[in-house]
Amino acid sequence: MLKESWKNILLGALLLTGLTMLLGSDSSDKKAASLLAVPKAEAAAMPAYEQEYMKIVAGVCDYLTTGNTAGLPAQGLTGFEELEDPGQGVSSVGYTLQDINNDKVPELIFGLIDYPEGKGYYGRDIYAVYTFVDGKIKFVDEGWSRSRLRLLPQDMLSKRTCIDDNDMEWMLEMKDLLRDGSLRQGETFYTKVEDGRCNVYRKYLDVNDTFVTQKTSMHFDDMMNIDLGAQKLELLPLAEYSSCGFKGLVMQHLNCMGLHELQDNRVDFSAYEHVYVDNPSQGAEVLFSSNTSLASFEVLDLQGDSSRVIYSKGLLKPEEKLVLHLESFETDPELDYETVIKNGICFRDDTGSLRKFAIRAKVMDGSVYLEEID
C-alpha cells in the first residue's frame, strides 16, 4: 500500500510539472500565436495575409511593451529600435493595410501616429512596409530618423536619406512596389556640394531604359519638400491591436473626387444616383463611392450648430455610386490655404463606430478630399 501511495504521489508530481511546462511554453510562444486574443471563428475567417500580418503586429507590440524580441520579423526594425521609451512607442506607433501595388492584396504598413482626427488616427512617416507574396510575408522597406520613408499620392514610396548633414549631402529615392514584392527604382534626387554651392542632381530612366544623370536648377529646399505632399495614412493604434485586429480602417475604401478631376469624359453617369444640397453650385460636383458596404450612410450639411441630414441610406453598397451636387468650395477668409467646411458624410464602420468626414477641396489645385472630423 505504501509503495502504491508513493507511486500515485510521484505520478501526480510529474503531471503537475508537465502542465506547468506546457503553460509556460504557451506564454513564451505568445508572439508566434498572434491570434490568441481573437475568437477562433473570427480568426479562421481572416484572409491568410491578415493572419500572417497579425503575427508581425503582435511581435512588434510585444517588443515595444516588454522588450521581448522573440516575435519580431528579421527586417524593418531600425525605427522601432530608435524609440527611447518603448512604452511611449506603443502609443505612438500605428499600423494599417493599404494596397500600394494594385494586386488586390494590401500591404502591412507601420507608421508614426501624428495626430487624431475625429475617431481615427493619422500619420505620414513610415517605420516599415511588408507585402504578402506566394503565401509568405516579404519585407519591402523601412524608415527611421535619418531616412524618412513616405507614400506619395501615386502609391510610390519615397525615401529621403541624410548622408552627411554637415556637408548637406542628401538623397531622395522614389520606388514602385511590384507585384512580386520587389522595388523598381524610379527617379532619384541627390545633392552635391561644389564650389561652396549645394547643387541638386536628378537620376532617371530615359526612353531607352537607361539611367541618365543631370544637374538641375532646383534649390536644396525644393528637393527636401518633394515628399511634403505624401499620403496621410489612417493608422490603428498598436496598443489596441488585440481588441480591434484590422477592423476600423475606412479611408482605404472611400473614393471621393471632384467631377472636374475626372480624366475620362466617357463615363456614363446614368447609373449614378444624384444627390442635391439646397443651393448646389456649378463646379462643386463630387463623385463618391466605396469599395465596401457602408452602414447608416448619410450626406450632411455641416454649416449649422448641428449636422443636418440631406440624404440617407441604411446600407450603401459598393455598386451604388453617387454624384453629390454641393455648394461651392469657398476659401476660408481666415485661412487662405483651406476651404470652408460646408458638407460631409457619415456612416458606421465595421466596429459599429460612427465616423464623420468633411468634404473639402485643396486651394492649390482644387482636388477634392475627405477629412475626418468629430
Tab-separated table of C-alpha atoms in Angstrom:
chain	number	residue	atom	x	y	z
A	1	MET	CA	0.000	0.000	0.000
A	2	LEU	CA	2.806	2.406	0.881
A	3	LYS	CA	4.568	1.710	-2.427
A	4	GLU	CA	1.307	2.262	-4.331
A	5	SER	CA	0.745	5.569	-2.486
A	6	TRP	CA	4.240	6.801	-3.368
A	7	LYS	CA	3.635	5.831	-6.988
A	8	ASN	CA	0.476	7.964	-7.055
A	9	ILE	CA	2.290	10.902	-5.477
A	10	LEU	CA	5.148	10.635	-7.984
A	11	LEU	CA	2.728	10.374	-10.919
A	12	GLY	CA	0.832	13.448	-9.703
A	13	ALA	CA	4.067	15.437	-9.408
A	14	LEU	CA	5.087	14.510	-12.938
A	15	LEU	CA	1.680	15.542	-14.299
A	16	LEU	CA	1.838	18.860	-12.425
A	17	THR	CA	5.355	19.529	-13.773
A	18	GLY	CA	4.260	18.734	-17.310
A	19	LEU	CA	1.258	21.033	-17.025
A	20	THR	CA	3.410	23.855	-15.683
A	21	MET	CA	5.867	23.469	-18.565
A	22	LEU	CA	3.004	23.453	-21.063
A	23	LEU	CA	1.527	26.670	-19.666
A	24	GLY	CA	4.951	28.277	-19.606
A	25	SER	CA	5.519	27.276	-23.211
A	26	ASP	CA	2.196	28.842	-24.183
A	27	SER	CA	3.241	32.113	-22.561
A	28	SER	CA	6.613	32.218	-24.299
A	29	ASP	CA	5.048	31.462	-27.688
A	30	LYS	CA	2.522	34.258	-27.430
A	31	LYS	CA	4.251	36.244	-30.169
A	32	ALA	CA	4.012	33.439	-32.708
A	33	ALA	CA	0.367	32.733	-31.869
A	34	SER	CA	-0.774	36.272	-32.592
A	35	LEU	CA	-4.415	35.331	-32.880
A	36	LEU	CA	-4.777	34.307	-29.217
A	37	ALA	CA	-6.897	37.342	-28.427
A	38	VAL	CA	-9.099	36.804	-31.497
A	39	PRO	CA	-12.051	34.388	-31.318
A	40	LYS	CA	-11.327	31.163	-33.229
A	41	ALA	CA	-14.232	31.588	-35.648
A	42	GLU	CA	-13.151	35.152	-36.450
A	43	ALA	CA	-9.508	34.117	-36.876
A	44	ALA	CA	-10.481	31.329	-39.276
A	45	ALA	CA	-12.466	33.819	-41.364
A	46	MET	CA	-9.437	36.092	-41.737
A	47	PRO	CA	-7.670	36.031	-45.113
A	48	ALA	CA	-4.297	34.285	-44.993
A	49	TYR	CA	-2.416	37.559	-45.350
A	50	GLU	CA	-4.220	39.066	-42.349
A	51	GLN	CA	-3.360	36.064	-40.195
A	52	GLU	CA	0.319	36.345	-41.129
A	53	TYR	CA	0.356	40.121	-40.775
A	54	MET	CA	-1.210	39.847	-37.318
A	55	LYS	CA	1.778	37.797	-36.156
A	56	ILE	CA	4.093	40.694	-37.048
A	57	VAL	CA	1.777	43.228	-35.385
A	58	ALA	CA	1.717	41.095	-32.219
A	59	GLY	CA	5.506	40.730	-32.244
A	60	VAL	CA	6.144	44.451	-32.629
A	61	CYS	CA	3.623	45.279	-29.903
A	62	ASP	CA	5.205	42.778	-27.526
A	63	TYR	CA	8.681	44.157	-28.246
A	64	LEU	CA	7.628	47.760	-27.571
A	65	THR	CA	5.768	46.673	-24.441
A	66	THR	CA	8.194	44.209	-22.827
A	67	GLY	CA	11.385	44.382	-24.889
A	68	ASN	CA	10.922	40.754	-25.962
A	69	THR	CA	12.403	40.245	-29.444
A	70	ALA	CA	11.179	36.670	-29.985
A	71	GLY	CA	8.231	37.632	-32.203
A	72	LEU	CA	9.947	40.322	-34.275
A	73	PRO	CA	10.463	39.979	-38.031
A	74	ALA	CA	14.037	39.785	-39.269
A	75	GLN	CA	13.914	43.158	-41.081
A	76	GLY	CA	12.291	46.561	-40.684
A	77	LEU	CA	13.231	47.194	-37.048
A	78	THR	CA	15.530	50.236	-37.171
A	79	GLY	CA	12.815	52.796	-36.479
A	80	PHE	CA	11.402	50.773	-33.586
A	81	GLU	CA	14.857	50.301	-32.053
A	82	GLU	CA	15.353	54.092	-32.038
A	83	LEU	CA	12.382	54.641	-29.727
A	84	GLU	CA	13.898	55.626	-26.377
A	85	ASP	CA	10.806	54.765	-24.352
A	86	PRO	CA	9.238	51.509	-25.574
A	87	GLY	CA	6.073	52.208	-23.600
A	88	GLN	CA	5.664	55.506	-25.387
A	89	GLY	CA	6.352	53.713	-28.662
A	90	VAL	CA	3.272	51.549	-28.250
A	91	SER	CA	1.064	54.641	-28.024
A	92	SER	CA	2.753	56.493	-30.896
A	93	VAL	CA	3.046	53.628	-33.399
A	94	GLY	CA	0.144	52.590	-35.606
A	95	TYR	CA	-0.439	50.063	-38.366
A	96	THR	CA	-2.631	49.866	-41.439
A	97	LEU	CA	-3.451	47.832	-44.521
A	98	GLN	CA	-3.169	49.510	-47.916
A	99	ASP	CA	-2.746	48.035	-51.388
A	100	ILE	CA	0.095	50.027	-52.954
A	101	ASN	CA	0.996	47.674	-55.808
A	102	ASN	CA	-2.546	47.098	-57.101
A	103	ASP	CA	-2.523	43.300	-56.697
A	104	LYS	CA	-5.726	43.261	-54.596
A	105	VAL	CA	-3.750	42.145	-51.522
A	106	PRO	CA	-2.945	45.027	-49.156
A	107	GLU	CA	0.483	45.687	-47.693
A	108	LEU	CA	1.092	45.951	-43.937
A	109	ILE	CA	2.431	49.386	-43.028
A	110	PHE	CA	3.674	50.597	-39.636
A	111	GLY	CA	3.727	54.348	-39.165
A	112	LEU	CA	4.083	57.155	-36.656
A	113	ILE	CA	0.757	58.462	-35.358
A	114	ASP	CA	0.983	62.231	-35.795
A	115	TYR	CA	-2.477	63.258	-34.643
A	116	PRO	CA	-6.065	62.064	-34.156
A	117	GLU	CA	-8.866	63.241	-36.441
A	118	GLY	CA	-12.404	62.515	-35.308
A	119	LYS	CA	-12.317	58.900	-34.171
A	120	GLY	CA	-9.371	57.958	-36.377
A	121	TYR	CA	-5.584	58.309	-36.170
A	122	TYR	CA	-3.344	59.512	-38.981
A	123	GLY	CA	0.302	59.978	-39.922
A	124	ARG	CA	2.688	60.199	-42.877
A	125	ASP	CA	6.058	58.873	-41.650
A	126	ILE	CA	6.508	55.127	-42.165
A	127	TYR	CA	8.527	52.743	-39.983
A	128	ALA	CA	8.227	49.599	-42.130
A	129	VAL	CA	6.357	48.076	-45.062
A	130	TYR	CA	5.658	44.353	-45.629
A	131	THR	CA	3.901	42.628	-48.508
A	132	PHE	CA	2.384	39.166	-48.995
A	133	VAL	CA	3.618	37.167	-51.999
A	134	ASP	CA	3.072	33.470	-52.766
A	135	GLY	CA	1.690	32.794	-49.320
A	136	LYS	CA	4.627	34.391	-47.499
A	137	ILE	CA	5.437	37.738	-45.935
A	138	LYS	CA	8.160	39.736	-47.643
A	139	PHE	CA	9.912	42.804	-46.246
A	140	VAL	CA	9.730	45.841	-48.562
A	141	ASP	CA	11.422	48.858	-46.951
A	142	GLU	CA	11.870	50.785	-43.705
A	143	GLY	CA	12.300	54.321	-42.442
A	144	TRP	CA	13.978	55.856	-39.391
A	145	SER	CA	15.200	59.215	-38.102
A	146	ARG	CA	17.835	59.823	-40.795
A	147	SER	CA	15.929	58.096	-43.583
A	148	ARG	CA	12.325	59.281	-43.913
A	149	LEU	CA	10.013	56.876	-45.719
A	150	ARG	CA	6.664	58.104	-47.042
A	151	LEU	CA	3.998	57.124	-49.554
A	152	LEU	CA	3.353	59.579	-52.377
A	153	PRO	CA	-0.130	60.120	-53.882
A	154	GLN	CA	0.654	57.781	-56.813
A	155	ASP	CA	1.365	54.949	-54.316
A	156	MET	CA	5.085	55.376	-54.931
A	157	LEU	CA	7.428	55.081	-51.959
A	158	SER	CA	9.793	57.997	-51.366
A	159	LYS	CA	12.826	57.733	-49.116
A	160	ARG	CA	14.785	60.827	-48.073
A	161	THR	CA	18.131	59.920	-46.523
A	162	CYS	CA	20.686	62.118	-44.793
A	163	ILE	CA	24.131	61.012	-45.960
A	164	ASP	CA	26.162	63.785	-44.313
A	165	ASP	CA	24.242	66.614	-42.665
A	166	ASN	CA	27.362	68.764	-42.225
A	167	ASP	CA	28.052	68.738	-45.958
A	168	MET	CA	24.340	68.951	-46.860
A	169	GLU	CA	24.510	65.622	-48.647
A	170	TRP	CA	21.027	64.165	-49.054
A	171	MET	CA	19.352	61.657	-51.324
A	172	LEU	CA	15.680	61.235	-52.178
A	173	GLU	CA	14.733	57.992	-53.927
A	174	MET	CA	11.369	57.075	-55.440
A	175	LYS	CA	10.441	53.424	-55.933
A	176	ASP	CA	7.434	51.415	-57.109
A	177	LEU	CA	6.443	48.219	-55.344
A	178	LEU	CA	5.913	45.474	-57.926
A	179	ARG	CA	3.559	42.524	-57.551
A	180	ASP	CA	6.425	40.111	-56.914
A	181	GLY	CA	7.405	42.151	-53.839
A	182	SER	CA	10.476	43.770	-55.396
A	183	LEU	CA	11.057	47.509	-55.716
A	184	ARG	CA	11.558	49.197	-59.082
A	185	GLN	CA	13.859	52.196	-58.979
A	186	GLY	CA	12.283	55.446	-60.107
A	187	GLU	CA	13.629	58.975	-60.022
A	188	THR	CA	16.437	59.783	-57.615
A	189	PHE	CA	17.489	63.242	-56.495
A	190	TYR	CA	20.709	63.898	-54.607
A	191	THR	CA	22.777	66.878	-53.532
A	192	LYS	CA	26.441	67.571	-54.081
A	193	VAL	CA	28.420	70.479	-52.657
A	194	GLU	CA	30.512	72.044	-55.421
A	195	ASP	CA	32.451	75.319	-55.145
A	196	GLY	CA	30.634	76.194	-51.956
A	197	ARG	CA	27.219	75.677	-53.555
A	198	CYS	CA	24.746	72.871	-52.907
A	199	ASN	CA	23.648	71.544	-56.291
A	200	VAL	CA	20.789	69.120	-56.892
A	201	TYR	CA	21.181	66.261	-59.375
A	202	ARG	CA	18.474	64.070	-60.877
A	203	LYS	CA	18.883	60.462	-61.948
A	204	TYR	CA	16.125	58.934	-64.063
A	205	LEU	CA	15.329	56.349	-66.730
A	206	ASP	CA	15.199	57.667	-70.278
A	207	VAL	CA	13.118	56.261	-73.158
A	208	ASN	CA	15.776	53.585	-73.714
A	209	ASP	CA	15.505	52.359	-70.098
A	210	THR	CA	18.966	53.742	-69.396
A	211	PHE	CA	19.684	55.720	-66.250
A	212	VAL	CA	20.671	59.300	-67.019
A	213	THR	CA	22.052	61.815	-64.530
A	214	GLN	CA	21.623	65.547	-64.977
A	215	LYS	CA	22.313	68.643	-62.935
A	216	THR	CA	19.105	70.555	-62.185
A	217	SER	CA	18.249	74.149	-61.334
A	218	MET	CA	16.411	73.029	-58.191
A	219	HIS	CA	17.212	74.584	-54.849
A	220	PHE	CA	18.057	72.409	-51.846
A	221	ASP	CA	14.702	73.244	-50.193
A	222	ASP	CA	12.807	72.217	-53.332
A	223	MET	CA	14.289	68.750	-53.179
A	224	MET	CA	13.637	68.437	-49.454
A	225	ASN	CA	9.966	69.363	-49.966
A	226	ILE	CA	9.180	66.794	-52.659
A	227	ASP	CA	7.594	64.419	-50.147
A	228	LEU	CA	5.556	67.072	-48.305
A	229	GLY	CA	2.507	66.015	-50.318
A	230	ALA	CA	2.762	62.423	-49.107
A	231	GLN	CA	-0.364	60.461	-48.335
A	232	LYS	CA	-1.947	60.813	-44.928
A	233	LEU	CA	-2.280	57.211	-43.743
A	234	GLU	CA	-5.093	56.088	-41.492
A	235	LEU	CA	-3.499	54.095	-38.656
A	236	LEU	CA	-4.825	51.764	-35.987
A	237	PRO	CA	-3.117	52.257	-32.583
A	238	LEU	CA	-0.691	49.404	-31.943
A	239	ALA	CA	-1.721	49.298	-28.285
A	240	GLU	CA	-5.244	48.250	-29.299
A	241	TYR	CA	-4.356	45.507	-31.787
A	242	SER	CA	-5.623	42.633	-29.621
A	243	SER	CA	-9.118	44.132	-29.413
A	244	CYS	CA	-9.571	45.528	-32.929
A	245	GLY	CA	-7.337	43.470	-35.226
A	246	PHE	CA	-7.667	45.153	-38.614
A	247	LYS	CA	-11.188	46.472	-38.025
A	248	GLY	CA	-11.889	50.193	-38.081
A	249	LEU	CA	-9.936	51.109	-41.242
A	250	VAL	CA	-12.178	53.077	-43.603
A	251	MET	CA	-10.164	55.597	-45.640
A	252	GLN	CA	-8.704	52.924	-47.902
A	253	HIS	CA	-12.235	52.004	-49.002
A	254	LEU	CA	-13.570	55.508	-49.762
A	255	ASN	CA	-13.376	57.065	-53.221
A	256	CYS	CA	-14.051	60.777	-53.413
A	257	MET	CA	-13.079	63.136	-56.224
A	258	GLY	CA	-14.327	66.248	-57.962
A	259	LEU	CA	-16.087	65.817	-61.283
A	260	HIS	CA	-13.583	68.294	-62.742
A	261	GLU	CA	-10.752	65.880	-61.810
A	262	LEU	CA	-12.195	63.091	-63.959
A	263	GLN	CA	-9.897	62.444	-66.904
A	264	ASP	CA	-12.191	60.035	-68.747
A	265	ASN	CA	-15.044	62.006	-70.338
A	266	ARG	CA	-16.765	58.807	-71.480
A	267	VAL	CA	-18.007	57.856	-68.019
A	268	ASP	CA	-21.716	57.032	-68.072
A	269	PHE	CA	-23.425	58.767	-65.158
A	270	SER	CA	-26.830	57.216	-65.807
A	271	ALA	CA	-26.061	54.513	-63.224
A	272	TYR	CA	-25.148	57.118	-60.591
A	273	GLU	CA	-27.630	58.402	-58.048
A	274	HIS	CA	-27.651	62.201	-57.883
A	275	VAL	CA	-27.858	63.935	-54.503
A	276	TYR	CA	-28.504	67.693	-54.311
A	277	VAL	CA	-27.976	70.169	-51.465
A	278	ASP	CA	-30.310	73.156	-51.137
A	279	ASN	CA	-28.076	75.534	-53.087
A	280	PRO	CA	-25.805	73.477	-55.383
A	281	SER	CA	-23.035	75.320	-57.217
A	282	GLN	CA	-21.686	74.747	-60.683
A	283	GLY	CA	-18.239	73.149	-60.430
A	284	ALA	CA	-18.838	71.629	-56.984
A	285	GLU	CA	-19.958	68.196	-58.172
A	286	VAL	CA	-18.309	65.316	-56.310
A	287	LEU	CA	-18.182	61.627	-57.215
A	288	PHE	CA	-18.423	59.300	-54.226
A	289	SER	CA	-18.308	55.519	-53.863
A	290	SER	CA	-16.929	52.884	-51.525
A	291	ASN	CA	-15.182	49.546	-52.044
A	292	THR	CA	-17.150	48.101	-49.134
A	293	SER	CA	-20.700	48.475	-47.832
A	294	LEU	CA	-21.295	51.476	-45.555
A	295	ALA	CA	-23.970	51.145	-42.863
A	296	SER	CA	-26.160	54.102	-41.843
A	297	PHE	CA	-24.737	56.268	-44.628
A	298	GLU	CA	-25.692	59.962	-44.678
A	299	VAL	CA	-24.788	63.111	-46.611
A	300	LEU	CA	-24.692	66.087	-44.241
A	301	ASP	CA	-24.974	69.852	-44.175
A	302	LEU	CA	-22.282	70.867	-41.664
A	303	GLN	CA	-22.794	74.632	-41.623
A	304	GLY	CA	-25.140	74.884	-38.638
A	305	ASP	CA	-24.539	74.156	-34.995
A	306	SER	CA	-25.682	70.593	-35.630
A	307	SER	CA	-25.378	68.405	-38.702
A	308	ARG	CA	-28.453	68.305	-40.933
A	309	VAL	CA	-29.124	65.166	-42.960
A	310	ILE	CA	-29.541	65.798	-46.697
A	311	TYR	CA	-29.578	62.188	-47.846
A	312	SER	CA	-29.558	58.846	-46.049
A	313	LYS	CA	-29.361	55.171	-46.896
A	314	GLY	CA	-29.400	52.268	-44.458
A	315	LEU	CA	-26.693	50.427	-46.412
A	316	LEU	CA	-24.712	51.962	-49.263
A	317	LYS	CA	-23.334	49.065	-51.321
A	318	PRO	CA	-20.111	49.117	-53.386
A	319	GLU	CA	-22.004	49.069	-56.676
A	320	GLU	CA	-24.037	52.136	-55.667
A	321	LYS	CA	-22.252	55.301	-56.786
A	322	LEU	CA	-23.262	58.862	-56.037
A	323	VAL	CA	-22.860	62.273	-57.650
A	324	LEU	CA	-23.046	64.867	-54.882
A	325	HIS	CA	-24.094	68.329	-56.083
A	326	LEU	CA	-22.670	70.511	-53.310
A	327	GLU	CA	-22.177	74.165	-52.515
A	328	SER	CA	-19.079	75.930	-53.772
A	329	PHE	CA	-15.731	75.281	-52.106
A	330	GLU	CA	-15.070	78.796	-50.861
A	331	THR	CA	-11.712	79.739	-49.378
A	332	ASP	CA	-11.723	80.325	-45.641
A	333	PRO	CA	-11.108	84.093	-45.151
A	334	GLU	CA	-9.034	83.419	-42.033
A	335	LEU	CA	-7.036	80.546	-43.555
A	336	ASP	CA	-6.459	81.305	-47.230
A	337	TYR	CA	-4.960	77.844	-47.795
A	338	GLU	CA	-8.115	75.986	-46.655
A	339	THR	CA	-11.716	75.857	-47.794
A	340	VAL	CA	-14.826	76.417	-45.689
A	341	ILE	CA	-16.394	73.180	-44.425
A	342	LYS	CA	-19.955	73.010	-45.762
A	343	ASN	CA	-20.852	69.389	-46.477
A	344	GLY	CA	-19.786	65.953	-45.374
A	345	ILE	CA	-20.715	62.310	-44.949
A	346	CYS	CA	-21.063	59.908	-42.045
A	347	PHE	CA	-21.540	56.157	-41.591
A	348	ARG	CA	-20.786	53.345	-39.166
A	349	ASP	CA	-17.581	51.375	-39.670
A	350	ASP	CA	-17.161	47.627	-39.143
A	351	THR	CA	-16.700	48.163	-35.397
A	352	GLY	CA	-20.047	49.986	-35.166
A	353	SER	CA	-18.369	53.337	-34.517
A	354	LEU	CA	-19.904	56.427	-36.153
A	355	ARG	CA	-17.386	58.128	-38.456
A	356	LYS	CA	-17.865	61.619	-39.869
A	357	PHE	CA	-15.918	63.259	-42.707
A	358	ALA	CA	-15.924	66.755	-44.166
A	359	ILE	CA	-15.725	67.067	-47.963
A	360	ARG	CA	-13.038	69.626	-48.760
A	361	ALA	CA	-11.021	70.884	-51.710
A	362	LYS	CA	-7.363	71.883	-51.853
A	363	VAL	CA	-6.855	75.559	-52.620
A	364	MET	CA	-3.724	74.903	-54.672
A	365	ASP	CA	-5.224	72.587	-57.305
A	366	GLY	CA	-8.905	72.208	-56.434
A	367	SER	CA	-8.638	68.465	-55.806
A	368	VAL	CA	-11.347	67.094	-53.513
A	369	TYR	CA	-10.530	65.095	-50.372
A	370	LEU	CA	-12.092	63.809	-47.159
A	371	GLU	CA	-11.052	64.955	-43.695
A	372	GLU	CA	-12.301	63.131	-40.608
A	373	ILE	CA	-13.980	65.362	-38.032
A	374	ASP	CA	-15.677	64.968	-34.648
